[in-house]
């Protein structure tokens, strides 16, 4: 029997199975971009990962470890004891169980009928949501009905005895229950010295006084209530969360900040006490409605799994982003788990950002401003590595942390040693990926203000990095880029990775164009940037090297070599791994060094290049290379399938495209109960949106402007999606047969290309 059911706007856990709790914790995560709470159950179970994160609060647990997003004190636990028997689904009998998450309101509801080992029957409903109306609030409600008169104990509070898989990030500062019921807990991160201030207040629909309970790093209120048979007991808990890194307190002096936050949180908790779960929920729900109004995608298909997938993506895309704070990025697992330590990768710019660029450009801008603040760390990294300009960290945390990729991770299957992680050292393409994202953002939004304040500077600094990164190879009289990892992380220390070389060339070319543009059109800005960055020097460096940069061309068989060595590597029969549901299963048989010797790719690499630059090669060459590389790609990275699905669709491999698309939507939402244990895959979720809008919807931008050239799956009747193009909000509808109609919702008339024909959308 299937444990996860798909209902379009709702996902449902149909029964309880302790083995799979991590999957549901992660995909049912609730949040608002500031706060993220995994949906660990109110009662504890072995194997759970009970994580709560506040964005941007990074800390290093020890000198040997890299900074990570710390798991803050838990507020979700609610202990229920009925006549001395503690409620737990691993005891007694479960007569009914279901939990659902409404993807359009953010509320999860769990309904249970349970019989205790001694035969007491309980009906329980647990509701909870993280507010989209006030980002500091998490609200829970428990409704309980017992089949006989009973004494109920409910205990809930704030539990600071949590870790990140054993790594303790906090020192206890203060715990108290004041005025008989308000709980307050303050802790400080051990290295970054960020104080986290949490509060909670509980209420019941029956008279009961709170007894404070304190343990090591924990505090709670305990209520003891007598209820009659079939009398409904209602318990509500409102929890609040603040951190010293919160944007609204950033302007305060360090010595005043904590007091101000304490005042603010004390005020908020009193206000919340007078408001019901339902009132607070309605306010949050209204914000969700506004969001979906602007984002929703309608699909004419009976396939409920596919319909659910886009709502699932839109839900997670919203809860992963702090929409108004340009000091924080999006983690590879967002705020849904400890995987990748809350760090941001190229995942944001190439997989997640397009959704925001085309649907919520103001949020895209915030994310790109984050990269401007990252310039500090990027300059630092360039200098440390002997380069010039800005070399973006492969993994980013707090704006000025610099490179935070761990140096070692996981066991080597052959040697038994811990494996060295090379990505932070030699995966360099991110410095061009960010530039690509800025260029696209600008084409879509025409946001000159962003470019003038931030964009040009990043482009020039990135271009200078690439110019300094090129190596002159005297016997070939050309420049090369040696010793890198391209997007395909199964190939380490390669020379001339086609993706990296072309992206570097693109960045330098773009900088040259922008140089000319500013010189001729905005002398004031040109002069300002020139005196800050020395633009003439940057241009000189580019002009000297770029013309001689080696850009791999298709060989005599029409194949673009992924790197100097790729096409000469040993062949490997990868069917076994391709057909298996196990991600990274190849590591059971080969270690990283061995994988370097085989013609097998972890993820989209050269195909990624074909996807980003449609005009680089002719149609036939692109198609041929797609077929060649798809055959060798294991899609062991969650980023991969969406890109291949989009290209397979473009090349009319309908069946393959749909299969890859279903693979892409299944990364987190699918039946694999282990894939999301460490958190959802944010890039893959951005990729789901991309397959709908860029793939089947055929949207892309080029030098002409916005193009819509759709190709719907044969079994779909229509597809409708929103786009914001240069300030104009549009709604695109594609009918069966790929007929396109576009409505202008607001903004000025827009000129776009539909199937190659210029159209004015009035
Ligand atoms: O950025 C990705 C990378 O491409 C593949 N490994 C996982 C990273 C984080 O998602």
XYZ file of C-alpha atoms and ligand atoms in Angstrom:
772
model
C 0.000 0.000 0.000
C 1.257 3.445 -0.957
C 2.173 5.554 2.063
C 2.239 8.901 0.259
C -0.868 10.032 -1.564
C -1.131 12.948 -3.984
C -4.243 15.077 -4.108
C -3.300 18.076 -6.227
C -3.064 20.758 -3.571
C -2.532 18.331 -0.699
C -0.037 15.571 0.043
C -1.040 12.882 2.485
C 0.790 10.407 4.684
C -1.702 7.529 4.750
C -0.274 5.469 7.584
C 2.460 5.639 10.171
C 5.689 3.769 9.566
C 8.539 4.661 11.876
C 11.110 3.658 9.249
C 10.012 6.489 6.973
C 9.554 9.353 9.384
C 12.486 11.343 7.980
C 10.938 11.473 4.519
C 7.747 13.008 5.862
C 9.594 15.355 8.201
C 11.436 16.768 5.203
C 8.778 16.989 2.528
C 6.202 18.255 5.091
C 8.640 20.927 6.325
C 6.909 24.184 7.184
C 8.416 27.621 7.023
C 8.523 31.063 5.545
C 12.142 31.527 4.457
C 13.136 32.961 7.813
C 12.103 29.987 9.882
C 12.089 26.356 8.784
C 10.700 23.540 10.929
C 10.891 19.908 9.861
C 7.601 18.191 10.487
C 8.888 15.883 13.225
C 5.903 14.519 15.119
C 4.752 16.008 18.436
C 5.807 12.805 20.219
C 9.379 11.523 19.791
C 10.516 8.432 17.878
C 13.833 6.699 17.396
C 15.293 7.742 14.038
C 13.654 11.157 13.853
C 15.556 14.310 12.904
C 13.934 17.150 14.806
C 15.347 20.268 13.142
C 14.432 23.933 13.420
C 16.432 26.575 11.585
C 16.571 30.330 11.448
C 18.159 31.473 8.229
C 21.590 33.100 8.407
C 22.531 32.040 11.951
C 25.641 30.103 10.850
C 28.089 28.750 13.412
C 31.197 26.548 13.523
C 30.797 23.771 16.089
C 34.551 23.156 16.241
C 37.778 24.300 14.570
C 37.872 21.206 12.393
C 34.370 21.676 11.037
C 32.975 24.219 8.606
C 30.294 26.676 9.538
C 26.742 25.371 9.343
C 23.167 26.367 10.033
C 22.601 25.326 13.634
C 19.583 23.364 14.765
C 17.945 25.653 17.326
C 15.849 24.608 20.327
C 12.792 22.546 19.497
C 9.306 23.901 20.120
C 7.272 21.227 18.357
C 7.235 18.513 21.021
C 3.934 17.974 22.876
C 3.947 15.154 25.380
C 0.519 13.674 26.178
C -0.079 11.293 29.090
C -3.483 9.726 29.616
C -4.003 8.105 32.985
C -0.273 7.486 33.268
C 0.107 6.043 29.759
C 2.167 8.190 27.396
C 0.785 8.596 23.892
C 3.077 6.916 21.384
C 2.269 5.242 18.099
C 4.781 2.480 18.752
C 2.712 1.349 21.751
C -0.930 0.257 21.846
C -2.966 0.119 18.642
C -3.344 2.590 15.781
C -6.968 2.394 14.622
C -6.717 5.300 12.167
C -3.891 7.565 11.016
C -3.476 10.203 8.390
C -1.463 13.387 8.083
C -1.826 15.892 5.311
C -0.021 19.020 4.254
C -1.985 21.608 2.333
C 0.535 22.987 -0.132
C -1.527 26.103 -0.733
C -2.005 27.113 2.921
C 1.020 25.608 4.672
C -1.059 23.836 7.318
C -0.474 20.223 8.307
C -3.174 18.201 10.032
C -2.709 14.791 11.626
C -5.754 12.737 12.661
C -5.379 9.637 14.796
C -7.548 7.101 16.552
C -5.414 5.293 19.080
C -5.989 2.662 21.710
C -3.541 2.650 24.589
C -1.994 -0.628 25.833
C -4.498 -0.545 28.712
C -7.415 -0.051 26.318
C -8.137 3.693 26.608
C -9.363 5.048 23.265
C -8.215 8.465 22.125
C -9.181 10.615 19.138
C -6.467 13.150 18.391
C -6.061 15.924 15.855
C -2.751 17.785 15.616
C -2.645 20.977 13.537
C 0.296 23.260 12.913
C 1.643 25.971 10.647
C 4.521 28.418 10.418
C 3.072 31.826 9.718
C 3.588 33.560 6.413
C 2.025 36.644 7.953
C 4.515 37.036 10.797
C 7.753 35.154 10.144
C 8.545 34.749 13.849
C 5.536 32.569 14.668
C 4.858 28.831 14.776
C 1.397 27.731 15.972
C 0.122 24.333 17.036
C -3.222 22.989 18.157
C -4.141 19.608 19.627
C -7.711 18.382 19.957
C -8.215 15.358 22.146
C -11.216 13.199 22.944
C -11.156 10.205 25.275
C -13.735 7.411 25.466
C -13.819 7.552 29.283
C -13.216 9.947 32.148
C -9.464 10.429 32.380
C -6.644 12.479 33.774
C -4.647 14.077 30.976
C -1.172 15.535 31.323
C 0.091 17.766 28.544
C 3.653 18.985 28.654
C 5.249 21.237 26.086
C 7.986 23.836 26.062
C 11.336 24.661 24.516
C 14.007 22.012 24.271
C 17.564 23.201 23.777
C 19.099 19.750 24.134
C 19.266 19.415 20.352
C 22.305 19.079 18.081
C 23.201 18.887 14.410
C 23.845 15.145 14.240
C 25.777 15.381 17.511
C 27.467 18.753 16.952
C 26.375 21.143 19.721
C 26.163 24.745 18.565
C 24.855 26.579 21.631
C 25.635 27.801 25.103
C 22.670 28.195 27.403
C 22.150 31.843 28.410
C 18.803 32.018 30.117
C 15.696 29.926 30.799
C 12.654 31.131 32.629
C 8.903 30.853 32.982
C 7.580 34.273 33.890
C 4.166 35.395 35.095
C 3.295 31.780 35.650
C 3.084 30.818 31.971
C 5.329 32.647 29.461
C 8.364 30.589 28.572
C 11.594 32.221 27.431
C 14.798 30.570 26.304
C 17.970 32.305 25.193
C 21.014 30.542 23.807
C 24.125 31.754 22.024
C 26.039 30.100 19.187
C 29.447 28.968 20.374
C 31.658 30.591 17.723
C 29.635 33.208 15.828
C 28.062 34.556 19.052
C 24.556 34.867 17.662
C 21.886 34.867 20.354
C 18.635 33.086 19.643
C 15.638 34.230 21.633
C 12.667 31.897 21.785
C 9.369 32.125 23.614
C 6.195 30.113 23.951
C 2.814 30.269 25.553
C 0.164 27.565 25.832
C -3.564 27.677 26.464
C -6.350 25.177 27.033
C -10.112 25.309 26.678
C -10.382 24.140 30.315
C -9.181 25.754 33.477
C -5.694 24.425 34.283
C -2.649 25.983 35.781
C 0.798 25.606 34.338
C 3.503 23.904 36.359
C 6.964 24.905 35.159
C 9.334 22.024 34.491
C 13.038 22.548 33.841
C 15.711 20.066 32.875
C 19.143 20.406 31.398
C 18.764 22.927 28.536
C 14.983 22.476 28.581
C 11.961 24.163 30.003
C 8.278 23.377 29.681
C 4.859 23.944 31.139
C 2.937 20.971 32.409
C -0.835 20.900 32.653
C -2.879 18.300 34.480
C -6.553 18.204 33.495
C -9.463 15.929 34.306
C -11.808 15.367 31.384
C -15.045 13.486 31.045
C -15.684 10.798 28.472
C -16.142 12.365 24.998
C -15.439 15.862 26.275
C -13.179 17.686 23.806
C -9.937 19.065 25.178
C -8.226 21.733 23.098
C -4.626 22.757 23.585
C -2.946 25.577 21.691
C 0.682 26.589 21.665
C 2.234 29.647 20.091
C 6.007 29.688 19.751
C 8.129 32.610 18.683
C 11.659 32.846 17.304
C 14.131 35.689 16.999
C 17.841 35.902 16.340
C 20.372 38.665 16.745
C 20.996 38.425 13.014
C 17.402 39.353 12.198
C 17.236 42.088 9.632
C 14.918 44.333 11.638
C 17.418 44.534 14.515
C 20.546 44.868 12.393
C 20.647 48.666 12.741
C 20.866 48.507 16.565
C 24.097 48.746 18.534
C 25.389 45.343 19.644
C 24.910 46.181 23.313
C 21.248 47.186 22.824
C 20.146 44.456 20.476
C 19.361 41.674 22.912
C 17.265 43.897 25.181
C 15.316 45.216 22.252
C 14.605 41.711 20.943
C 13.552 40.567 24.405
C 11.128 43.487 24.630
C 9.792 42.726 21.174
C 9.365 39.018 21.880
C 7.680 39.636 25.259
C 5.229 41.970 23.530
C 4.543 39.480 20.757
C 3.932 36.538 23.059
C 1.362 38.537 25.048
C -0.408 39.532 21.832
C -0.455 35.961 20.602
C -1.954 34.695 23.821
C -5.137 36.594 23.064
C -5.428 35.277 19.506
C -6.697 31.858 18.546
C -5.076 29.305 16.277
C -7.812 29.951 13.725
C -7.350 33.719 13.697
C -3.624 33.407 13.248
C -4.045 30.739 10.602
C -6.474 32.868 8.570
C -3.926 35.668 8.382
C -1.204 33.339 7.220
C -3.561 31.640 4.763
C -4.362 35.003 3.164
C -0.652 35.516 2.462
C -0.454 32.066 0.907
C -3.399 32.969 -1.318
C -1.659 36.123 -2.552
C 1.427 34.074 -3.292
C -0.402 31.368 -5.245
C -2.413 33.966 -7.120
C 0.852 35.203 -8.615
C 2.513 31.823 -9.035
C -0.011 29.158 -9.876
C 0.347 26.855 -12.838
C -2.680 25.026 -14.272
C -2.293 21.838 -16.213
C -4.914 20.091 -18.316
C -4.192 16.536 -17.286
C -5.926 13.891 -15.190
C -2.573 12.884 -13.773
C -2.922 13.986 -10.173
C 0.735 13.210 -9.426
C 1.859 15.724 -12.036
C -0.639 18.311 -10.775
C 0.577 17.811 -7.223
C 4.202 18.127 -8.299
C 3.921 21.752 -9.370
C 2.080 22.758 -6.187
C 4.718 20.905 -4.207
C 7.406 22.880 -6.034
C 5.647 26.229 -5.590
C 5.140 25.495 -1.890
C 8.780 24.658 -1.229
C 10.067 27.487 -3.420
C 8.179 29.905 -1.201
C 9.305 28.476 2.132
C 12.958 28.291 1.094
C 13.430 32.002 0.456
C 13.730 34.936 2.829
C 12.169 37.332 0.395
C 13.409 40.597 1.875
C 16.876 39.920 3.246
C 19.829 40.239 0.888
C 22.281 38.895 3.470
C 21.085 35.300 3.167
C 21.024 32.761 0.362
C 19.112 29.540 -0.189
C 20.603 26.302 1.116
C 20.856 23.224 -1.083
C 18.389 21.609 1.333
C 16.741 24.935 2.120
C 15.571 24.971 5.759
C 14.394 21.373 5.718
C 17.399 19.428 6.956
C 21.051 19.385 7.906
C 22.326 18.203 4.508
C 24.937 20.502 2.947
C 24.917 22.486 6.204
C 22.595 25.203 4.958
C 25.157 26.268 2.335
C 24.257 27.866 -0.997
C 25.680 26.528 -4.271
C 25.241 27.268 -7.985
C 21.915 25.520 -7.372
C 20.440 28.916 -6.534
C 21.502 30.834 -9.621
C 20.925 28.222 -12.299
C 18.062 26.155 -10.916
C 16.098 28.163 -8.354
C 16.551 31.759 -9.413
C 14.841 31.397 -12.828
C 11.525 30.785 -11.059
C 11.897 34.004 -9.105
C 13.246 35.965 -12.060
C 10.228 35.099 -14.189
C 7.558 35.100 -11.460
C 8.686 37.245 -8.513
C 11.482 39.456 -9.872
C 11.754 41.445 -6.655
C 12.748 38.244 -4.817
C 15.237 37.365 -7.555
C 16.798 40.762 -7.031
C 17.178 40.142 -3.292
C 18.928 36.853 -4.049
C 21.255 38.523 -6.518
C 22.022 41.278 -4.037
C 23.188 38.499 -1.724
C 25.811 37.637 -4.332
C 26.917 41.256 -4.350
C 27.507 41.058 -0.603
C 29.346 37.786 -1.232
C 31.876 39.711 -3.302
C 33.835 40.221 -0.106
C 34.319 36.462 0.330
C 34.857 36.017 -3.412
C 37.692 38.544 -3.506
C 39.185 36.865 -0.485
C 39.055 33.467 -2.158
C 40.637 34.800 -5.365
C 43.505 36.319 -3.411
C 44.063 33.199 -1.313
C 44.307 31.164 -4.502
C 46.649 33.544 -6.284
C 44.051 34.985 -8.689
C 42.624 38.425 -9.273
C 39.061 39.718 -9.139
C 36.299 37.748 -7.488
C 36.293 33.962 -7.255
C 32.999 32.879 -5.733
C 33.080 30.187 -3.080
C 31.675 26.872 -4.239
C 29.707 26.763 -0.986
C 28.543 29.964 0.660
C 27.129 30.618 4.110
C 27.071 34.012 5.815
C 27.840 36.810 3.335
C 31.477 37.318 4.216
C 32.497 33.813 5.298
C 34.313 33.034 2.056
C 34.741 29.397 1.040
C 32.964 27.008 3.429
C 33.077 23.690 1.583
C 34.212 20.915 3.945
C 37.585 19.427 3.102
C 36.727 15.837 3.935
C 33.517 13.833 3.839
C 32.292 10.244 3.537
C 34.223 6.995 3.381
C 36.287 5.801 0.443
C 34.866 2.373 -0.410
C 38.298 1.049 -1.426
C 40.724 2.541 1.118
C 38.358 2.935 4.043
C 39.761 6.440 4.558
C 37.745 9.617 4.767
C 37.405 11.132 1.284
C 38.906 14.468 0.321
C 36.345 16.899 -1.085
C 37.810 18.725 -4.078
C 34.811 20.812 -5.077
C 35.633 23.760 -2.800
C 39.132 23.814 -4.242
C 38.636 23.269 -7.941
C 34.946 23.499 -8.921
C 35.166 27.011 -10.304
C 32.293 27.387 -12.746
C 30.074 29.023 -10.096
C 31.809 32.350 -10.773
C 30.410 32.262 -14.301
C 27.043 30.753 -13.292
C 26.332 33.784 -11.121
C 27.144 36.106 -14.012
C 24.854 34.100 -16.290
C 22.043 34.479 -13.765
C 22.575 38.238 -13.512
C 22.588 38.629 -17.293
C 19.356 36.663 -17.580
C 17.751 38.529 -14.728
C 18.576 41.760 -16.505
C 17.215 40.578 -19.858
C 13.953 39.512 -18.225
C 13.485 42.493 -15.899
C 15.427 45.354 -17.468
C 16.365 46.296 -13.903
C 18.994 48.961 -14.578
C 19.050 49.964 -10.955
C 20.301 46.497 -9.953
C 22.918 46.547 -12.681
C 24.186 49.964 -11.750
C 24.366 49.309 -8.031
C 25.569 45.708 -8.114
C 25.457 43.808 -11.412
C 28.214 45.509 -13.417
C 30.640 45.283 -10.545
C 30.102 41.542 -10.162
C 30.475 40.984 -13.912
C 33.766 42.921 -14.130
C 35.234 41.277 -11.044
C 34.202 37.806 -12.221
C 35.688 38.453 -15.654
C 38.961 39.547 -14.108
C 39.044 36.340 -12.110
C 38.605 34.277 -15.266
C 41.248 36.227 -17.148
C 43.691 35.575 -14.313
C 42.597 31.929 -14.068
C 43.596 31.112 -17.680
C 46.915 29.340 -18.157
C 49.094 30.029 -21.160
C 50.286 26.809 -22.757
C 53.339 27.827 -24.765
C 53.638 24.799 -27.051
C 50.022 25.183 -28.119
C 50.128 28.968 -28.092
C 46.767 29.086 -26.377
C 45.156 29.598 -23.016
C 43.549 26.713 -21.198
C 41.714 26.089 -17.944
C 43.342 23.150 -16.250
C 42.649 21.137 -13.139
C 38.963 21.767 -12.527
C 35.793 19.907 -11.702
C 33.000 20.745 -14.097
C 29.351 20.228 -13.190
C 29.982 16.476 -13.620
C 31.483 15.767 -10.209
C 32.493 12.223 -11.184
C 35.408 13.778 -13.054
C 37.979 15.495 -10.867
C 41.147 17.335 -11.953
C 40.182 17.602 -15.590
C 41.621 20.022 -18.119
C 39.438 22.120 -20.386
C 36.035 21.109 -19.169
C 33.896 22.418 -22.050
C 31.246 23.817 -19.725
C 33.792 25.744 -17.661
C 35.756 27.059 -20.642
C 32.664 28.302 -22.506
C 31.202 29.847 -19.360
C 34.482 31.628 -18.661
C 34.617 32.930 -22.235
C 31.008 34.089 -21.991
C 31.742 35.982 -18.759
C 34.727 37.767 -20.246
C 32.845 38.614 -23.455
C 29.935 39.973 -21.472
C 32.280 42.139 -19.418
C 33.780 43.556 -22.621
C 30.301 44.370 -23.946
C 29.308 46.013 -20.687
C 32.565 47.977 -20.698
C 31.729 49.427 -24.123
C 28.118 50.031 -23.186
C 28.946 51.946 -20.029
C 31.729 53.906 -21.676
C 29.344 55.093 -24.358
C 26.126 55.428 -22.387
C 26.858 56.021 -18.736
C 30.139 57.826 -18.349
C 29.517 58.685 -14.697
C 29.093 55.067 -13.689
C 31.928 54.022 -15.974
C 34.280 56.454 -14.270
C 33.140 55.427 -10.804
C 33.667 51.733 -11.545
C 36.907 52.474 -13.333
C 38.363 54.207 -10.318
C 37.132 51.420 -8.014
C 38.071 48.379 -10.123
C 40.418 49.664 -12.834
C 38.200 48.726 -15.766
C 40.855 49.477 -18.344
C 43.184 46.984 -16.753
C 40.411 44.362 -16.686
C 39.686 44.980 -20.357
C 43.343 44.689 -21.248
C 43.668 41.377 -19.411
C 40.630 40.030 -21.220
C 41.700 41.258 -24.639
C 45.127 39.745 -24.254
C 43.889 36.277 -23.304
C 40.323 35.663 -24.434
C 41.053 35.387 -28.194
C 43.425 32.528 -27.448
C 41.228 30.679 -24.971
C 40.736 27.110 -26.106
C 37.055 26.323 -26.628
C 36.515 22.619 -27.403
C 34.726 22.120 -30.712
C 32.877 19.029 -31.920
C 35.302 16.286 -33.041
C 35.076 14.429 -36.343
C 32.098 12.469 -34.964
C 30.363 15.705 -34.019
C 30.915 15.217 -30.268
C 32.012 18.116 -28.076
C 34.598 16.669 -25.660
C 33.424 17.214 -22.086
C 37.088 17.587 -21.171
C 40.489 16.755 -22.684
C 40.296 13.192 -21.440
C 36.608 12.277 -21.333
C 36.262 10.755 -24.799
C 39.284 8.520 -24.263
C 38.068 7.044 -20.968
C 37.166 3.398 -20.452
C 33.597 2.460 -21.331
C 31.349 1.202 -18.549
C 28.031 -0.578 -18.736
C 25.953 1.690 -16.550
C 22.496 0.201 -17.189
C 22.464 -1.394 -13.753
C 22.931 1.995 -12.082
C 20.697 3.865 -14.500
C 17.818 1.486 -13.790
C 18.326 1.482 -10.064
C 16.410 3.738 -7.669
C 19.477 4.074 -5.486
C 21.164 7.445 -5.916
C 25.001 7.331 -5.959
C 24.773 3.515 -6.060
C 27.891 3.457 -8.220
C 29.903 4.384 -5.104
C 29.159 0.882 -3.780
C 31.433 -0.448 -6.516
C 33.894 2.339 -7.366
C 35.640 5.072 -5.437
C 36.164 8.612 -6.720
C 39.562 7.862 -8.236
C 38.240 4.859 -10.107
C 35.230 6.789 -11.394
C 37.615 9.308 -12.909
C 38.736 6.587 -15.307
C 35.322 5.759 -16.772
C 33.124 7.437 -19.333
C 30.268 8.004 -16.939
C 28.802 11.277 -15.701
C 27.112 12.033 -12.437
C 25.009 14.859 -13.836
C 24.303 17.119 -16.708
C 27.524 18.828 -17.831
C 28.012 19.375 -21.572
C 24.224 19.069 -21.884
C 23.937 21.890 -19.363
C 26.025 24.010 -21.708
C 23.700 23.197 -24.611
C 20.765 24.140 -22.408
C 22.162 27.504 -21.345
C 23.404 28.509 -24.798
C 20.958 27.442 -27.452
C 22.849 29.235 -30.240
C 26.299 27.888 -29.544
C 25.978 24.958 -31.954
C 23.532 24.022 -34.684
C 20.451 21.971 -33.904
C 21.847 18.677 -35.210
C 25.092 18.995 -33.230
C 23.168 19.821 -30.072
C 20.852 16.880 -30.585
C 23.699 14.485 -31.303
C 25.562 15.584 -28.182
C 22.457 15.332 -26.087
C 22.002 11.711 -27.138
C 25.670 10.923 -26.595
C 25.875 12.381 -23.106
C 22.405 11.370 -21.895
C 23.489 7.804 -22.514
C 26.409 8.228 -20.128
C 24.701 10.261 -17.424
C 23.539 8.550 -14.245
C 21.577 11.569 -12.930
C 23.077 10.902 -9.528
C 22.676 14.584 -8.770
C 19.145 15.804 -8.196
C 19.903 18.781 -10.452
C 20.297 16.699 -13.548
C 17.033 15.230 -14.778
C 15.110 18.471 -15.216
C 17.727 19.831 -17.630
C 17.761 16.618 -19.655
C 13.938 16.533 -19.656
C 13.832 20.034 -21.147
C 16.326 19.202 -23.889
C 14.783 15.815 -24.661
C 11.508 17.664 -25.227
C 13.203 20.203 -27.474
C 14.704 17.395 -29.548
C 11.323 15.640 -29.851
C 12.224 12.649 -27.698
C 8.772 12.789 -26.182
C 8.820 9.559 -24.270
C 12.299 10.118 -22.892
C 11.431 13.655 -21.907
C 8.347 12.586 -19.993
C 10.272 9.835 -18.259
C 13.003 12.259 -17.214
C 10.361 14.770 -16.147
C 8.704 12.170 -13.934
C 12.123 11.329 -12.542
C 12.717 15.011 -11.792
C 9.412 15.467 -9.989
C 10.003 12.279 -8.008
C 13.292 13.288 -6.368
C 11.474 14.337 -3.186
C 7.847 13.696 -3.975
C 8.305 10.155 -5.270
C 8.027 6.797 -3.561
C 11.708 6.596 -2.543
C 11.419 6.858 1.229
C 15.091 7.639 1.848
C 16.030 10.297 -0.725
C 14.938 13.286 1.374
C 16.229 12.217 4.785
C 18.719 15.074 4.985
C 16.276 17.577 3.534
C 14.521 18.336 0.283
C 16.527 19.160 -2.852
C 15.971 22.845 -3.521
C 17.561 22.868 -6.973
C 15.555 19.906 -8.117
C 12.427 21.723 -6.958
C 13.410 24.777 -9.006
C 14.036 22.348 -11.863
C 10.440 21.086 -11.659
C 9.184 24.608 -12.372
C 11.712 24.913 -15.201
C 10.440 21.783 -16.961
C 6.910 23.195 -16.950
C 7.783 26.711 -18.099
C 11.026 26.356 -20.070
C 10.454 22.769 -21.223
C 6.817 22.131 -22.063
C 5.969 25.854 -22.017
C 8.930 26.610 -24.324
C 9.896 29.895 -22.639
C 13.370 31.312 -23.112
C 15.112 34.606 -23.560
C 17.688 35.535 -26.179
C 19.095 38.663 -27.805
C 15.732 39.323 -29.513
C 13.734 39.060 -26.299
C 11.241 36.681 -24.728
C 10.292 33.623 -26.774
C 7.454 31.207 -26.245
C 7.732 28.109 -28.335
C 5.865 25.384 -26.478
C 5.670 21.663 -26.929
C 3.140 20.059 -24.605
C 3.206 16.384 -23.700
C 0.709 14.621 -25.961
C -1.605 13.666 -23.126
C -1.997 17.211 -21.765
C -4.906 19.403 -22.879
C -3.400 22.702 -21.817
C -0.806 24.418 -19.675
C -1.222 27.857 -18.129
C 1.541 29.735 -16.336
C 2.452 33.268 -15.232
C 5.442 35.304 -16.430
C 6.624 38.755 -15.494
C 8.464 40.288 -18.420
C 10.106 43.687 -18.039
C 7.550 44.709 -15.429
C 4.484 43.376 -17.272
C 2.571 40.502 -15.698
C 1.454 37.979 -18.275
C -0.485 34.744 -18.180
C 0.399 32.303 -20.925
C -1.961 29.562 -22.027
C -0.902 26.751 -24.312
C -3.602 24.529 -25.759
C -3.271 21.062 -27.198
C -1.556 21.441 -30.572
C 0.631 24.103 -28.965
C -1.664 27.038 -29.688
C -0.551 29.964 -27.544
C -2.556 32.817 -26.089
C -1.108 35.435 -23.760
C -3.072 37.746 -21.453
C -1.599 40.903 -19.989
C -2.611 41.153 -16.336
C -0.961 44.451 -15.567
C 1.894 46.694 -16.649
C 2.586 48.195 -20.061
C 2.175 46.435 -23.418
C 4.852 43.816 -23.999
C 6.584 42.739 -27.160
C 7.338 39.030 -27.214
C 7.973 36.283 -29.746
C 5.462 33.481 -30.043
C 6.770 30.621 -32.158
C 9.183 33.044 -33.772
C 6.556 35.684 -34.628
C 6.787 39.064 -32.974
C 3.575 39.900 -31.053
C 2.521 42.945 -29.104
C 0.605 41.945 -25.981
C -1.671 44.911 -25.448
O 25.537 21.868 -6.426
C 25.248 20.514 -6.342
C 26.186 19.783 -7.251
O 26.002 20.161 -8.583
C 26.000 18.295 -7.125
N 26.199 17.890 -5.767
C 25.244 18.549 -4.859
C 25.387 20.045 -4.910
C 24.359 20.709 -3.982
O 23.061 20.431 -4.410
